[in-house]
Amino acid sequence: MKKAVAQPAPATTRPDALERIKTAMVEKKLTQAELADAADCHEKTIQNLLGGRSVRDQTLFDVCMVLGLDFHGLRDAWHGESVALESAGGPLELRGNGGGIAPIYMGAYTRAAVDHYIGSYLTLRRSFSVPDTIIAYRTDITWDAEWPSLLFQERDRPDAPYAHRGRLYIPASSSFIHLVSLTKGAMRMVVVSQLDRSGEMRGIITTLNKQRATFIPVATPILYAQRENFDADAFGEVTPKNPAYGEYKRLLDETIAEGYARLVT
């Protein structure tokens, strides 16, 4: 039986929010310059943020996405207030119903109906730039009671500053679900099959990849495999020399072979 992990108390003041940000920077081993680059802002802006000075909510949002922090909670703490969607509480279709049901535009799913998604996943996709290389990392899925919905967070990526954090959209009439992250108008979407009995979700990822001086659209098969434990060397850039490469490649190849996704050229 897994031991329950104590959750930190919610941040309620700007110093609390600032401490969360600084702690996350240490955990991800990010300098001010690296955080500024990953959040697509000026280093001076990050210096203002870390000094406790006022910054735009967009900056705070981008920093939270890079660091894997809850934007809504930190934003409220940063401003010293509870920021509601509307003064009257916000319409039900946007805000959910207080913790039990996701907003309608996300699929209006209940926590009880999606509890089986909560957990940690071995995540596999091919490298966008290095041939015969598979990128392996961890994705954690949790329930966010503040904005009722499933929340995903990528961890242990070899390119940690670019790890994504977003939400799960689960349409009632489809056998596929969507993992969506959005930062400053840039959207990344993963479309995968619903979790099966073997604890796997398979599909395709569409995103942007940096090629020299520009970013270009890219798509490739992706797999999420639910795991209780992970090997110490399970993550990173996996090449044919790695003992895990054969199994990882088989899992990815099955995504196309078994009809979970099609790549049409």
Rosetta silent file (secondary structure, phi, psi, omega in degrees, C-alpha in Angstrom):
SEQUENCE: MKKAVAQPAPATTRPDALERIKTAMVEKKLTQAELADAADCHEKTIQNLLGGRSVRDQTLFDVCMVLGLDFHGLRDAWHGESVALESAGGPLELRGNGGGIAPIYMGAYTRAAVDHYIGSYLTLRRSFSVPDTIIAYRTDITWDAEWPSLLFQERDRPDAPYAHRGRLYIPASSSFIHLVSLTKGAMRMVVVSQLDRSGEMRGIITTLNKQRATFIPVATPILYAQRENFDADAFGEVTPKNPAYGEYKRLLDETIAEGYARLVT
SCORE:     score description
SCORE:     0.000 S_00000001
   1 L     0.000  131.651 -178.477    0.000    0.000    0.000 S_00000001
   2 L   -77.291  139.735  177.781    1.379    3.392   -0.980 S_00000001
   3 L   -74.720  141.025  177.833    1.842    5.918    1.785 S_00000001
   4 L   -68.880  135.567  179.287   -0.191    9.090    1.473 S_00000001
   5 L   -94.122  123.449 -179.054    1.936   12.074    0.533 S_00000001
   6 L   -64.414  128.726  179.303    1.247   15.153    2.638 S_00000001
   7 L   -90.595  138.320  179.144    0.110   18.024    0.458 S_00000001
   8 L   -65.580  149.598  178.014    1.447   21.511    1.252 S_00000001
   9 L   -63.182  147.023 -179.444   -1.017   24.031    2.624 S_00000001
  10 L   -59.329  142.868  175.090   -2.443   26.360   -0.038 S_00000001
  11 L   -70.541  134.049 -177.216   -0.491   29.558   -0.606 S_00000001
  12 L  -123.205  -11.395 -179.346   -2.455   32.521    0.780 S_00000001
  13 L  -132.677  166.200  178.270   -0.023   35.448    0.562 S_00000001
  14 H   -61.446  -42.062  175.186    2.475   36.809   -1.943 S_00000001
  15 H   -59.177  -36.506  176.386    5.438   35.601    0.184 S_00000001
  16 H   -61.890  -47.312 -179.628    3.867   32.119    0.178 S_00000001
  17 H   -62.275  -41.048 -179.638    3.530   32.196   -3.612 S_00000001
  18 H   -64.224  -38.712  178.577    7.088   33.480   -3.983 S_00000001
  19 H   -65.157  -38.824  177.520    8.430   30.667   -1.811 S_00000001
  20 H   -62.201  -42.278 -178.802    6.626   28.083   -3.982 S_00000001
  21 H   -64.922  -46.357 -178.422    8.188   29.570   -7.115 S_00000001
  22 H   -64.985  -39.328  178.755   11.703   29.642   -5.660 S_00000001
  23 H   -64.027  -42.823  178.984   11.382   26.086   -4.352 S_00000001
  24 H   -64.308  -36.106  176.970   10.208   24.842   -7.760 S_00000001
  25 H   -63.070  -41.552  178.732   13.166   26.574   -9.435 S_00000001
  26 H   -64.674  -44.870 -178.515   15.553   24.768   -7.094 S_00000001
  27 H   -62.494  -36.953 -179.749   13.825   21.416   -7.700 S_00000001
  28 L   -90.911   -0.213  177.758   14.034   21.867  -11.478 S_00000001
  29 L    56.487   46.810 -179.098   17.573   23.300  -11.216 S_00000001
  30 L  -106.173  133.403  172.506   16.626   26.391  -13.211 S_00000001
  31 L   -83.588  171.123  177.310   18.502   29.691  -13.108 S_00000001
  32 H   -59.673  -42.744 -179.203   16.745   33.019  -13.557 S_00000001
  33 H   -64.565  -41.816 -179.880   17.992   33.183  -17.151 S_00000001
  34 H   -66.751  -39.625  177.836   16.806   29.637  -17.924 S_00000001
  35 H   -65.171  -41.730  178.375   13.386   30.319  -16.403 S_00000001
  36 H   -61.378  -41.336 -179.686   13.086   33.528  -18.427 S_00000001
  37 H   -66.143  -44.941 -178.622   13.961   31.654  -21.616 S_00000001
  38 H   -68.195  -33.125  179.967   11.504   28.816  -20.940 S_00000001
  39 L   -88.357   -0.384  177.497    8.716   31.272  -19.992 S_00000001
  40 L    58.252   51.759  176.830    9.494   33.427  -23.047 S_00000001
  41 L  -143.304  173.636 -178.220   10.040   36.650  -21.131 S_00000001
  42 L   -76.881  146.920  179.212   12.907   39.023  -20.270 S_00000001
  43 H   -60.815  -31.979  178.054   15.253   38.076  -17.443 S_00000001
  44 H   -62.131  -33.975  177.867   14.504   41.444  -15.824 S_00000001
  45 H   -64.439  -41.507  177.758   10.857   40.377  -15.593 S_00000001
  46 H   -65.727  -37.899  176.886   11.876   37.243  -13.687 S_00000001
  47 H   -61.839  -40.930  176.792   14.039   39.383  -11.400 S_00000001
  48 H   -63.367  -42.848  179.372   11.010   41.565  -10.657 S_00000001
  49 H   -60.375  -49.788 -177.780    8.921   38.474   -9.978 S_00000001
  50 H   -69.508  -17.935  174.884   11.484   36.950   -7.613 S_00000001
  51 L   -86.862    1.095  177.760   11.789   40.313   -5.880 S_00000001
  52 L    81.293   11.557 -179.118    8.087   40.215   -5.073 S_00000001
  53 L   -86.904  161.855 -175.295    7.255   43.108   -7.377 S_00000001
  54 L   -65.432  136.518  174.332    4.101   43.273   -9.489 S_00000001
  55 L  -136.064  164.933  178.902    4.089   41.387  -12.794 S_00000001
  56 L   -68.042  150.627  176.452    1.395   40.631  -15.328 S_00000001
  57 H   -60.257  -32.626  178.730   -0.851   37.618  -14.745 S_00000001
  58 H   -62.569  -39.585  177.436    0.324   36.290  -18.117 S_00000001
  59 H   -64.323  -44.461  179.280    3.905   36.248  -16.822 S_00000001
  60 H   -62.552  -38.975  178.349    2.817   34.456  -13.665 S_00000001
  61 H   -62.313  -48.033 -178.392    0.865   31.965  -15.783 S_00000001
  62 H   -62.519  -39.831  178.308    3.851   31.220  -18.037 S_00000001
  63 H   -64.812  -42.395  178.954    6.150   30.750  -15.038 S_00000001
  64 H   -62.884  -38.556  179.362    3.639   28.393  -13.401 S_00000001
  65 H   -64.737  -39.768  179.754    3.413   26.332  -16.580 S_00000001
  66 H   -68.470  -40.588 -173.938    7.208   25.965  -16.727 S_00000001
  67 H   -89.530   -6.652 -179.896    7.536   25.124  -13.031 S_00000001
  68 L    74.073   35.210 -179.075    4.495   22.849  -12.792 S_00000001
  69 L  -107.348  157.365  179.858    2.677   25.042  -10.278 S_00000001
  70 L   -76.630  111.059 -176.128   -1.033   25.739   -9.888 S_00000001
  71 H   -64.171  -46.971 -173.875   -1.608   29.093  -11.588 S_00000001
  72 H   -61.628  -43.619  179.113   -5.039   29.839  -10.128 S_00000001
  73 H   -65.889  -44.052 -179.282   -3.947   29.258   -6.531 S_00000001
  74 H   -70.089  -35.071  177.887   -0.699   31.214   -6.885 S_00000001
  75 H   -62.188  -45.282  179.717   -2.405   34.044   -8.739 S_00000001
  76 H   -61.842  -44.014  179.551   -4.913   34.468   -5.922 S_00000001
  77 H   -64.503  -39.524 -178.259   -2.136   34.366   -3.317 S_00000001
  78 H   -61.071  -40.125 -179.253   -0.012   36.802   -5.339 S_00000001
  79 H   -88.486   -7.695  179.792   -2.828   39.356   -5.399 S_00000001
  80 L    70.418   31.315 -177.769   -3.898   38.598   -1.845 S_00000001
  81 L  -155.151  168.487  174.066   -7.422   37.831   -2.895 S_00000001
  82 L   -96.563  113.047 -177.008   -9.701   35.152   -4.301 S_00000001
  83 L   -91.708  107.315 -179.723  -10.068   35.814   -8.017 S_00000001
  84 L   -90.433  158.115  178.872  -13.415   34.447   -9.171 S_00000001
  85 L   -64.708  -40.106  173.406  -14.432   33.953  -12.765 S_00000001
  86 L  -140.163  155.485 -178.575  -17.372   36.271  -12.134 S_00000001
  87 L   -60.764  -27.649 -179.872  -18.357   38.199   -9.014 S_00000001
  88 L   -88.116    5.002  177.893  -21.447   36.025   -8.748 S_00000001
  89 L   110.899  -13.141  178.025  -19.374   32.842   -8.868 S_00000001
  90 L    86.015  147.846  179.585  -19.167   32.306  -12.604 S_00000001
  91 L   -67.795  145.167 -177.272  -21.442   30.249  -14.824 S_00000001
  92 H   -57.155  -37.566 -176.228  -21.585   26.536  -14.089 S_00000001
  93 H   -66.789  -17.687  178.742  -20.548   25.593  -17.625 S_00000001
  94 H   -99.914  -37.475 -170.459  -17.195   27.392  -17.095 S_00000001
  95 H  -103.433   -3.461 -175.737  -16.317   26.814  -13.481 S_00000001
  96 L    78.640 -166.583 -175.073  -17.684   23.350  -12.697 S_00000001
  97 L  -122.468   41.243  173.872  -19.740   22.751   -9.555 S_00000001
  98 L    89.415   17.492  172.825  -17.345   23.234   -6.674 S_00000001
  99 L   128.527  -17.633 -174.006  -15.046   20.241   -7.010 S_00000001
 100 L  -102.875  -24.569 -175.164  -17.068   17.272   -8.270 S_00000001
 101 E  -131.298  133.227  177.449  -17.766   17.898  -11.953 S_00000001
 102 L   -69.740  157.003  177.176  -15.520   19.275  -14.681 S_00000001
 103 L   -56.784  155.010 -177.790  -16.797   22.229  -16.758 S_00000001
 104 H   -59.300  -39.987 -176.615  -19.102   21.361  -19.644 S_00000001
 105 H   -68.438  -12.400  177.061  -16.571   22.447  -22.264 S_00000001
 106 H   -99.356   -4.044  178.330  -14.137   19.855  -20.842 S_00000001
 107 L   120.692   -5.957  178.110  -16.689   17.042  -20.946 S_00000001
 108 L    52.463   38.231  179.966  -18.609   17.546  -17.677 S_00000001
 109 L   -85.182  149.517  178.003  -17.031   14.414  -16.239 S_00000001
 110 E   -91.174  157.229  177.695  -17.246   13.616  -12.531 S_00000001
 111 H   -61.906  -39.953 -178.741  -14.276   12.778  -10.387 S_00000001
 112 H   -60.838  -32.297 -177.203  -15.808    9.407   -9.558 S_00000001
 113 H   -77.298  -18.773 -175.305  -16.005    8.575  -13.270 S_00000001
 114 H  -122.349   13.309 -179.532  -12.324    9.341  -13.947 S_00000001
 115 H   -56.026  -30.366 -176.874  -10.606    8.284  -10.706 S_00000001
 116 H   -69.474  -14.454  176.842   -8.900    5.437  -12.575 S_00000001
 117 H   -79.106  -21.684 -175.364   -6.886    7.992  -14.592 S_00000001
 118 L   -68.563  127.032 -178.604   -5.213    9.371  -11.481 S_00000001
 119 E   155.152 -165.791 -178.884   -1.651    8.101  -11.183 S_00000001
 120 E  -115.888  145.670 -173.086    1.763    8.162  -12.838 S_00000001
 121 E  -132.034  133.976  165.018    2.546    7.114  -16.415 S_00000001
 122 E   -71.184  125.544 -175.808    5.609    6.099  -18.368 S_00000001
 123 E  -116.348  127.682 -175.984    5.357    8.350  -21.428 S_00000001
 124 E  -126.907  135.406  169.669    7.017    7.415  -24.721 S_00000001
 125 E  -152.737  162.034  177.801    7.382    9.228  -28.027 S_00000001
 126 E   -77.009  151.458  175.021   10.020    9.370  -30.743 S_00000001
 127 L   -65.079  140.306  179.529   12.609   12.126  -30.729 S_00000001
 128 L   -78.652  -17.347 -172.610   11.721   14.976  -33.059 S_00000001
 129 L  -130.101  -17.301 -176.987   15.317   15.597  -34.105 S_00000001
 130 L  -112.804  118.832 -178.996   17.520   12.560  -33.350 S_00000001
 131 L   -62.350  150.268  176.256   17.013    9.385  -35.445 S_00000001
 132 L    53.625   39.282  178.724   16.474    6.033  -33.684 S_00000001
 133 L  -133.284  133.985  178.285   15.908    7.747  -30.345 S_00000001
 134 E  -111.994  132.956  177.377   12.888    7.481  -28.057 S_00000001
 135 E   -92.776  123.369 -178.760   12.088   10.145  -25.478 S_00000001
 136 E  -121.806  130.844  177.857   10.881    8.637  -22.202 S_00000001
 137 E  -152.166 -176.733 -176.902    9.569   10.621  -19.252 S_00000001
 138 E  -110.758  140.185  173.047    6.943   10.567  -16.524 S_00000001
 139 E  -124.377  125.958  176.732    3.473   12.114  -16.589 S_00000001
 140 E  -102.559  134.265  175.920    1.453   12.511  -13.394 S_00000001
 141 E  -116.974  126.182 -178.149   -2.336   12.907  -13.553 S_00000001
 142 E  -131.516  170.363  175.213   -4.148   14.342  -10.533 S_00000001
 143 E  -100.480  128.278  179.505   -7.552   15.849   -9.726 S_00000001
 144 E  -101.211  103.571 -178.264   -7.640   19.626   -9.348 S_00000001
 145 L   -72.686  -23.315 -179.791  -10.458   20.519   -6.962 S_00000001
 146 L   -68.345  -40.924  175.022   -9.866   24.262   -7.399 S_00000001
 147 L  -128.783   83.524 -163.954  -10.785   24.077  -11.077 S_00000001
 148 L   -50.168  111.552  179.281  -12.492   20.685  -11.125 S_00000001
 149 E   177.373  166.572  173.516  -10.845   18.572  -13.795 S_00000001
 150 E   -79.665  135.991 -177.668   -7.979   16.162  -14.322 S_00000001
 151 E  -118.369  133.277  176.406   -4.603   17.900  -14.423 S_00000001
 152 E  -113.612  147.789 -179.720   -1.462   16.443  -16.023 S_00000001
 153 E  -138.525  123.784  178.150    2.150   17.357  -15.272 S_00000001
 154 E   -85.386  138.178 -178.601    5.203   16.107  -17.179 S_00000001
 155 E  -137.151  159.835  174.879    8.269   15.234  -15.109 S_00000001
 156 L    58.918   31.726  174.048   11.770   13.835  -15.626 S_00000001
 157 L   -78.807  144.874  177.388   11.972   15.031  -19.227 S_00000001
 158 L   -63.234  -25.763  174.662   15.512   15.297  -20.634 S_00000001
 159 L  -109.011   64.902 -170.755   14.540   18.851  -21.676 S_00000001
 160 H   -50.362  -40.015 -178.469   13.013   19.730  -18.304 S_00000001
 161 H   -60.776  -17.772 -177.129   12.434   23.469  -18.930 S_00000001
 162 H  -104.707   15.076  177.255    9.973   22.556  -21.698 S_00000001
 163 L   -62.907  141.131 -176.673    7.871   20.134  -19.654 S_00000001
 164 L  -100.130  154.993  175.863    4.142   20.703  -20.180 S_00000001
 165 E  -140.073  131.037 -178.190    1.302   21.053  -17.711 S_00000001
 166 E  -165.565 -158.339 -172.910   -2.330   21.076  -18.734 S_00000001
 167 E  -128.450  160.030 -178.520   -5.761   19.520  -18.442 S_00000001
 168 E   -99.806  128.933  175.421   -7.680   16.513  -19.700 S_00000001
 169 E  -107.929  123.399 -172.739  -10.711   16.950  -21.943 S_00000001
 170 L  -126.368   93.159  179.037  -12.894   13.830  -22.021 S_00000001
 171 L   -69.813  142.081 -176.058  -15.825   13.923  -24.471 S_00000001
 172 L   -71.619  -25.230 -173.025  -18.686   11.613  -23.586 S_00000001
 173 L  -101.311   16.307 -176.636  -19.260   10.446  -27.165 S_00000001
 174 L  -131.016  152.142  175.787  -15.683    9.488  -28.072 S_00000001
 175 L   -91.446    5.397  178.420  -13.298    6.662  -27.246 S_00000001
 176 E  -119.410  152.571  178.778  -10.428    9.181  -27.300 S_00000001
 177 E  -123.474  170.194 -175.168   -9.458   11.903  -24.840 S_00000001
 178 E  -127.744  129.274  171.789   -7.367   15.079  -25.151 S_00000001
 179 E  -105.947  111.590 -170.838   -4.433   16.294  -23.049 S_00000001
 180 E  -120.240  133.282  171.428   -4.155   20.003  -23.799 S_00000001
 181 E  -126.113  144.963 -174.988   -1.642   22.624  -22.675 S_00000001
 182 E  -140.267  124.456  178.603   -1.808   26.281  -23.677 S_00000001
 183 E  -137.730  115.797  176.305    0.796   29.014  -23.182 S_00000001
 184 L    51.436   43.983  177.451    0.543   32.480  -24.718 S_00000001
 185 L    85.773  -12.526  179.195   -1.582   31.240  -27.597 S_00000001
 186 E   -89.105  119.194 -177.021    0.665   28.237  -28.324 S_00000001
 187 E  -110.050  137.539  169.986   -1.316   25.013  -27.969 S_00000001
 188 E  -119.813  132.545 -178.910   -0.034   21.458  -27.708 S_00000001
 189 E  -129.531  135.668  174.213   -2.546   18.647  -27.944 S_00000001
 190 E  -115.678  126.150  177.448   -2.223   14.941  -27.328 S_00000001
 191 E  -112.752  117.236 -177.480   -5.082   12.706  -28.520 S_00000001
 192 E  -134.915  160.058  176.051   -5.040    9.223  -27.004 S_00000001
 193 E   -65.983  154.640  175.420   -7.397    6.324  -26.450 S_00000001
 194 L   -62.777  155.233 -176.528   -9.190    6.102  -23.129 S_00000001
 195 L   -58.995  125.287 -178.878   -7.361    4.143  -20.436 S_00000001
 196 L   -95.660 -176.831 -175.209   -7.693    0.402  -21.123 S_00000001
 197 L   -66.601  -23.244  178.584   -7.556   -2.575  -18.759 S_00000001
 198 L   -87.864    3.288  177.255   -3.800   -2.859  -19.148 S_00000001
 199 L    77.507   31.298 -177.299   -3.390    0.751  -17.996 S_00000001
 200 E  -122.615  148.273  172.357   -2.329    2.132  -21.389 S_00000001
 201 E  -130.880  131.818 -175.617   -3.389    5.065  -23.562 S_00000001
 202 E  -129.691  145.425  178.150   -2.163    5.326  -27.165 S_00000001
 203 E   177.404 -136.610 -173.546   -2.472    8.003  -29.800 S_00000001
 204 E  -140.106  146.917  176.982   -0.681   10.948  -31.342 S_00000001
 205 E  -113.410  135.700  175.005    0.959   14.172  -30.179 S_00000001
 206 E  -123.456  126.982 -175.580    0.910   17.393  -32.219 S_00000001
 207 E  -157.471 -168.218  175.365    3.182   20.230  -31.185 S_00000001
 208 E  -113.578  141.222  179.901    5.947   22.579  -32.341 S_00000001
 209 E  -126.183  135.927 -178.799    9.601   21.589  -32.508 S_00000001
 210 E   -76.974  123.267  175.930   12.556   23.949  -32.730 S_00000001
 211 E  -123.495  106.119 -175.689   14.591   23.442  -35.905 S_00000001
 212 L    56.916 -114.564 -172.384   17.560   25.778  -36.040 S_00000001
 213 L   -96.282    6.930 -176.333   16.163   29.312  -35.863 S_00000001
 214 E  -142.044  170.499  175.947   12.464   28.504  -36.116 S_00000001
 215 E  -109.002  139.681  178.530    9.691   26.252  -34.825 S_00000001
 216 E  -129.428  150.385  177.676    7.847   23.843  -37.117 S_00000001
 217 E   -65.479  145.838 -179.929    4.749   21.665  -36.573 S_00000001
 218 E  -149.497  148.444  177.827    5.453   18.019  -35.788 S_00000001
 219 E  -141.608  146.135 -179.527    3.384   14.929  -34.973 S_00000001
 220 E  -161.130  155.620  176.260    4.329   11.444  -33.786 S_00000001
 221 E   -61.353  151.080  178.862    2.775    8.444  -31.965 S_00000001
 222 E  -142.968  150.655 -179.914    2.741    8.601  -28.177 S_00000001
 223 E  -136.747  138.782  171.747    1.995    6.109  -25.419 S_00000001
 224 E  -117.576  123.944 -179.813    1.112    6.458  -21.730 S_00000001
 225 E  -122.151  115.687 -176.365    1.560    3.335  -19.598 S_00000001
 226 E   -66.100  133.933 -177.102    0.376    3.523  -15.988 S_00000001
 227 E  -137.385  143.183  172.832    3.053    2.451  -13.515 S_00000001
 228 L   -82.434  -37.646 -177.571    3.290    2.067   -9.738 S_00000001
 229 L  -135.766  160.220 -179.763    7.093    2.235   -9.791 S_00000001
 230 L  -130.485  142.172  173.464    9.790    3.322  -12.214 S_00000001
 231 L   -69.874  151.691 -177.772   13.306    2.073  -12.843 S_00000001
 232 L   -60.911  -31.556 -177.908   16.038    4.572  -12.128 S_00000001
 233 L  -106.178   26.412 -176.536   17.113    4.555  -15.790 S_00000001
 234 L   -75.735  -20.709 -171.615   13.605    4.476  -17.289 S_00000001
 235 L  -110.984  162.471  175.487   13.673    8.084  -18.487 S_00000001
 236 E   119.345 -160.968  176.863   15.704   10.158  -20.898 S_00000001
 237 E   -89.921  106.700 -172.782   16.856    9.803  -24.498 S_00000001
 238 E   -97.146  117.619 -179.369   16.681    6.050  -25.126 S_00000001
 239 L  -106.499  171.592  179.087   18.826    4.758  -28.007 S_00000001
 240 L   -57.622  -19.140  177.933   19.231    1.219  -29.411 S_00000001
 241 L   -75.116  -17.482 -179.249   22.121    0.712  -26.988 S_00000001
 242 L   -80.854  133.955 -179.289   19.707    0.984  -24.058 S_00000001
 243 L   -58.370  -24.414 -177.605   18.225   -2.380  -22.904 S_00000001
 244 L   -83.865   -9.666 -171.979   14.759   -0.778  -22.755 S_00000001
 245 H   -59.850  -44.717 -177.462   14.817    0.411  -26.370 S_00000001
 246 H   -59.342  -44.777 -179.862   13.344   -2.760  -27.897 S_00000001
 247 H   -68.387  -42.484  179.156   10.344   -2.799  -25.569 S_00000001
 248 H   -62.001  -42.819 -179.537    9.742    0.944  -25.913 S_00000001
 249 H   -64.031  -41.387  179.046    9.895    0.690  -29.715 S_00000001
 250 H   -59.825  -44.623 -179.078    7.452   -2.227  -29.722 S_00000001
 251 H   -62.695  -40.868  179.121    4.952   -0.244  -27.654 S_00000001
 252 H   -70.424  -41.908  179.701    5.169    2.743  -29.986 S_00000001
 253 H   -60.610  -35.378 -179.972    4.974    0.633  -33.153 S_00000001
 254 H   -66.307  -24.699  179.479    1.775   -0.985  -31.846 S_00000001
 255 H   -59.612  -41.252  177.167    0.154    2.436  -31.637 S_00000001
 256 H   -82.752  -44.891 -175.755    0.082    2.585  -35.435 S_00000001
 257 H   -61.077  -34.826 -177.782   -0.159   -1.159  -36.147 S_00000001
 258 L   -93.980    7.374  171.289   -3.238   -1.580  -33.943 S_00000001
 259 L    81.570   22.955  177.090   -5.027    1.439  -35.392 S_00000001
 260 L   -79.938  -17.838  179.222   -4.836    3.910  -32.508 S_00000001
 261 L  -158.878  155.822  174.555   -3.508    6.596  -34.877 S_00000001
 262 L  -129.121  138.791  173.629   -2.781    7.211  -38.553 S_00000001
 263 L  -109.804  107.922 -174.907   -0.073    9.355  -40.060 S_00000001
 264 L  -100.844  124.701  179.867   -1.290   10.462  -43.496 S_00000001
 265 L  -118.761    0.000    0.000    1.289   11.962  -45.879 S_00000001
